[in-house]
Amino acid sequence: AEELASSPVLPPDLLARLTGLTRHLKGNSEWEEKQKQVLESPSERLIPEECDETLRNEFERRCAFGERMNTEFMSSGKWVKFLRELGIIAAPGADKSSVGTISLADADIIFRKVLHHADYCGKRLTYETFSKALYLAALASRPDLDCESALAEMLGRVTAAAPEESGNDNTDYMLDANVLLVLDHFKPALWDLFR
């Protein structure tokens, strides 16, 4: 609207009306503009490629906590637990203004804002919306740094908190979706066999 009001192609009477209508509007702050840019951009552009696999594995691991078949959707409680374990959410009695932390309310606001902006408006974060929420949490926790530095620090915390990949293959096949599907199919026969 501001760009339109300053356009030289508008007739003077229409320009005066538009100026009067937009006079009470205030512009977005720098923080709101950053949020808007993050929410509008695709998540592939936000997360560097070298951190994408680690972040995706950590996302799936956190989603599966308590729901082993769920590796795609993160609830609000798991989002808060994730940020608490990274030290992003300030402890209840701690100083809320310390650098590198945000309040629980800010974490919930970021969660809801990203979900509201998503196309499907669900109740849980997908990996794409999780990436955006993580980026916004990085910006909120480190307003003194530029966007890339804040995200790099956040990704460093995530990488440090991620479990180490072991060289030997200790795969738990009972967590494999195909194994669970086959077991569910044969559950009545197995039940009769082991009675």
Short mmCIF file of C-alpha atoms in Angstrom, two decimals:
data_model
loop_
_atom_site.label_atom_id
_atom_site.label_comp_id
_atom_site.label_asym_id
_atom_site.label_seq_id
_atom_site.Cartn_x
_atom_site.Cartn_y
_atom_site.Cartn_z
CA ALA A 1 0.00 0.00 0.00
CA GLU A 2 2.88 2.36 0.75
CA GLU A 3 4.40 1.73 -2.66
CA LEU A 4 1.07 2.34 -4.33
CA ALA A 5 0.56 5.57 -2.38
CA SER A 6 3.91 6.90 -3.58
CA SER A 7 3.23 5.93 -7.20
CA PRO A 8 3.15 8.87 -9.65
CA VAL A 9 0.51 7.22 -11.88
CA LEU A 10 -2.34 7.70 -9.41
CA PRO A 11 -4.62 10.72 -9.88
CA PRO A 12 -4.27 13.32 -7.10
CA ASP A 13 -7.76 12.75 -5.64
CA LEU A 14 -7.20 8.99 -5.39
CA LEU A 15 -3.72 9.57 -3.99
CA ALA A 16 -5.13 11.80 -1.24
CA ARG A 17 -7.74 9.20 -0.29
CA LEU A 18 -5.19 6.37 -0.24
CA THR A 19 -2.76 8.42 1.83
CA GLY A 20 -5.51 9.15 4.34
CA LEU A 21 -6.43 5.48 4.58
CA THR A 22 -2.85 4.28 5.08
CA ARG A 23 -1.73 7.04 7.44
CA HIS A 24 -2.61 5.05 10.59
CA LEU A 25 -0.75 1.92 9.46
CA LYS A 26 2.68 1.29 10.85
CA GLY A 27 5.44 -0.50 9.02
CA ASN A 28 6.87 -3.86 10.00
CA SER A 29 9.86 -3.92 12.29
CA GLU A 30 13.10 -5.52 11.18
CA TRP A 31 12.26 -8.62 13.25
CA GLU A 32 8.84 -8.96 11.61
CA GLU A 33 10.39 -8.60 8.16
CA LYS A 34 12.90 -11.38 8.95
CA GLN A 35 10.06 -13.61 10.15
CA LYS A 36 8.09 -12.94 7.01
CA GLN A 37 11.09 -13.79 4.81
CA VAL A 38 11.69 -17.06 6.68
CA LEU A 39 8.04 -18.10 6.54
CA GLU A 40 7.78 -17.33 2.82
CA SER A 41 11.00 -19.04 1.73
CA PRO A 42 11.17 -22.77 0.99
CA SER A 43 12.79 -24.80 3.76
CA GLU A 44 15.42 -26.23 1.41
CA ARG A 45 16.99 -22.76 1.17
CA LEU A 46 17.10 -22.26 4.93
CA ILE A 47 19.12 -25.28 6.07
CA PRO A 48 22.61 -25.86 4.62
CA GLU A 49 23.03 -29.16 2.78
CA GLU A 50 25.81 -30.38 5.07
CA CYS A 51 23.48 -30.15 8.09
CA ASP A 52 20.28 -31.33 6.42
CA GLU A 53 20.74 -35.07 6.98
CA THR A 54 21.76 -34.65 10.62
CA LEU A 55 18.86 -32.32 11.27
CA ARG A 56 16.39 -34.62 9.52
CA ASN A 57 17.62 -37.63 11.54
CA GLU A 58 17.34 -35.64 14.76
CA PHE A 59 13.83 -34.52 13.78
CA GLU A 60 12.75 -38.11 13.10
CA ARG A 61 14.33 -39.33 16.34
CA ARG A 62 12.54 -36.65 18.35
CA CYS A 63 9.22 -37.35 16.62
CA ALA A 64 9.50 -41.08 17.32
CA PHE A 65 10.05 -40.52 21.05
CA GLY A 66 7.03 -42.13 22.71
CA GLU A 67 5.45 -42.92 19.32
CA ARG A 68 7.84 -45.21 17.51
CA MET A 69 5.80 -45.28 14.29
CA ASN A 70 5.72 -41.47 14.06
CA THR A 71 8.73 -40.03 12.25
CA GLU A 72 6.97 -37.25 10.35
CA PHE A 73 5.12 -35.01 12.81
CA MET A 74 6.40 -33.16 15.88
CA SER A 75 3.97 -32.04 18.55
CA SER A 76 4.25 -28.86 20.59
CA GLY A 77 5.43 -30.80 23.64
CA LYS A 78 8.22 -32.47 21.67
CA TRP A 79 9.20 -29.08 20.19
CA VAL A 80 9.51 -27.60 23.69
CA LYS A 81 11.41 -30.67 24.96
CA PHE A 82 13.78 -30.39 21.99
CA LEU A 83 14.50 -26.71 22.71
CA ARG A 84 14.89 -27.35 26.45
CA GLU A 85 17.44 -30.10 25.86
CA LEU A 86 19.40 -27.76 23.58
CA GLY A 87 19.35 -25.06 26.26
CA ILE A 88 17.36 -22.66 24.09
CA ILE A 89 14.42 -22.32 26.49
CA ALA A 90 15.39 -20.57 29.69
CA ALA A 91 14.89 -22.51 32.92
CA PRO A 92 11.80 -21.42 34.89
CA GLY A 93 13.74 -19.49 37.55
CA ALA A 94 16.57 -18.27 35.31
CA ASP A 95 17.12 -14.81 33.87
CA LYS A 96 14.98 -14.62 30.74
CA SER A 97 17.10 -11.93 29.13
CA SER A 98 20.23 -14.06 28.85
CA VAL A 99 21.68 -14.31 25.36
CA GLY A 100 21.03 -17.56 23.56
CA THR A 101 17.73 -18.36 25.26
CA ILE A 102 14.06 -17.65 24.66
CA SER A 103 11.07 -17.99 26.95
CA LEU A 104 8.63 -20.87 26.82
CA ALA A 105 5.98 -18.45 25.57
CA ASP A 106 8.23 -17.37 22.69
CA ALA A 107 8.78 -21.02 21.73
CA ASP A 108 5.02 -21.62 21.69
CA ILE A 109 4.44 -18.46 19.66
CA ILE A 110 7.01 -19.57 17.07
CA PHE A 111 5.40 -23.04 16.94
CA ARG A 112 1.90 -21.60 16.38
CA LYS A 113 3.07 -18.95 13.93
CA VAL A 114 4.80 -21.50 11.70
CA LEU A 115 1.80 -23.85 11.84
CA HIS A 116 -0.60 -21.01 11.06
CA HIS A 117 1.47 -20.02 8.06
CA ALA A 118 1.71 -23.60 6.75
CA ASP A 119 -0.58 -24.66 3.93
CA TYR A 120 -2.26 -27.45 5.86
CA CYS A 121 -2.63 -25.60 9.23
CA GLY A 122 -2.25 -28.80 11.26
CA LYS A 123 -1.34 -29.27 14.89
CA ARG A 124 2.13 -30.74 14.37
CA LEU A 125 5.30 -29.69 12.61
CA THR A 126 6.51 -31.46 9.49
CA TYR A 127 10.22 -31.40 8.69
CA GLU A 128 9.74 -28.36 6.45
CA THR A 129 7.85 -26.38 9.09
CA PHE A 130 10.28 -27.62 11.76
CA SER A 131 13.16 -26.14 9.73
CA LYS A 132 11.39 -22.77 9.61
CA ALA A 133 10.57 -22.89 13.33
CA LEU A 134 14.18 -23.75 14.15
CA TYR A 135 15.38 -20.82 12.04
CA LEU A 136 12.98 -18.45 13.83
CA ALA A 137 14.05 -19.81 17.23
CA ALA A 138 17.68 -19.18 16.25
CA LEU A 139 16.85 -15.60 15.29
CA ALA A 140 14.88 -15.04 18.50
CA SER A 141 17.55 -16.53 20.75
CA ARG A 142 20.42 -14.60 19.18
CA PRO A 143 19.14 -11.19 18.01
CA ASP A 144 22.68 -9.82 18.34
CA LEU A 145 23.93 -12.03 15.47
CA ASP A 146 23.08 -11.93 11.79
CA CYS A 147 20.74 -14.62 10.40
CA GLU A 148 23.41 -17.03 9.16
CA SER A 149 25.49 -16.85 12.34
CA ALA A 150 22.43 -17.40 14.55
CA LEU A 151 21.39 -20.42 12.48
CA ALA A 152 24.95 -21.80 12.48
CA GLU A 153 25.05 -21.61 16.27
CA MET A 154 21.66 -23.33 16.54
CA LEU A 155 22.70 -26.09 14.12
CA GLY A 156 25.91 -26.52 16.12
CA ARG A 157 23.83 -27.12 19.24
CA VAL A 158 21.63 -29.62 17.39
CA THR A 159 24.65 -31.46 16.01
CA ALA A 160 26.28 -31.60 19.44
CA ALA A 161 23.07 -33.00 20.98
CA ALA A 162 22.57 -35.61 18.25
CA PRO A 163 23.64 -39.14 19.17
CA GLU A 164 26.85 -40.38 17.61
CA GLU A 165 26.48 -42.77 14.71
CA SER A 166 28.07 -46.07 15.63
CA GLY A 167 30.22 -47.90 13.13
CA ASN A 168 28.70 -51.31 13.83
CA ASP A 169 25.17 -52.02 12.68
CA ASN A 170 23.06 -52.37 15.84
CA THR A 171 19.77 -51.94 14.01
CA ASP A 172 16.70 -52.76 16.06
CA TYR A 173 14.53 -54.53 13.54
CA MET A 174 11.57 -54.39 15.91
CA LEU A 175 11.35 -50.67 15.12
CA ASP A 176 11.27 -51.28 11.37
CA ALA A 177 7.84 -50.47 9.91
CA ASN A 178 7.88 -53.50 7.59
CA VAL A 179 8.61 -55.89 10.46
CA LEU A 180 5.81 -54.38 12.52
CA LEU A 181 3.42 -54.69 9.59
CA VAL A 182 4.25 -58.38 9.11
CA LEU A 183 3.94 -59.05 12.84
CA ASP A 184 0.55 -57.35 12.91
CA HIS A 185 -0.55 -59.51 10.00
CA PHE A 186 0.49 -62.73 11.75
CA LYS A 187 -0.46 -61.62 15.27
CA PRO A 188 -3.50 -63.96 15.62
CA ALA A 189 -1.48 -67.00 14.49
CA LEU A 190 1.44 -66.09 16.77
CA TRP A 191 -0.96 -65.50 19.64
CA ASP A 192 -2.40 -69.01 19.23
CA LEU A 193 1.07 -70.53 18.83
CA PHE A 194 2.54 -69.07 22.04
CA ARG A 195 -0.44 -69.51 24.37
#
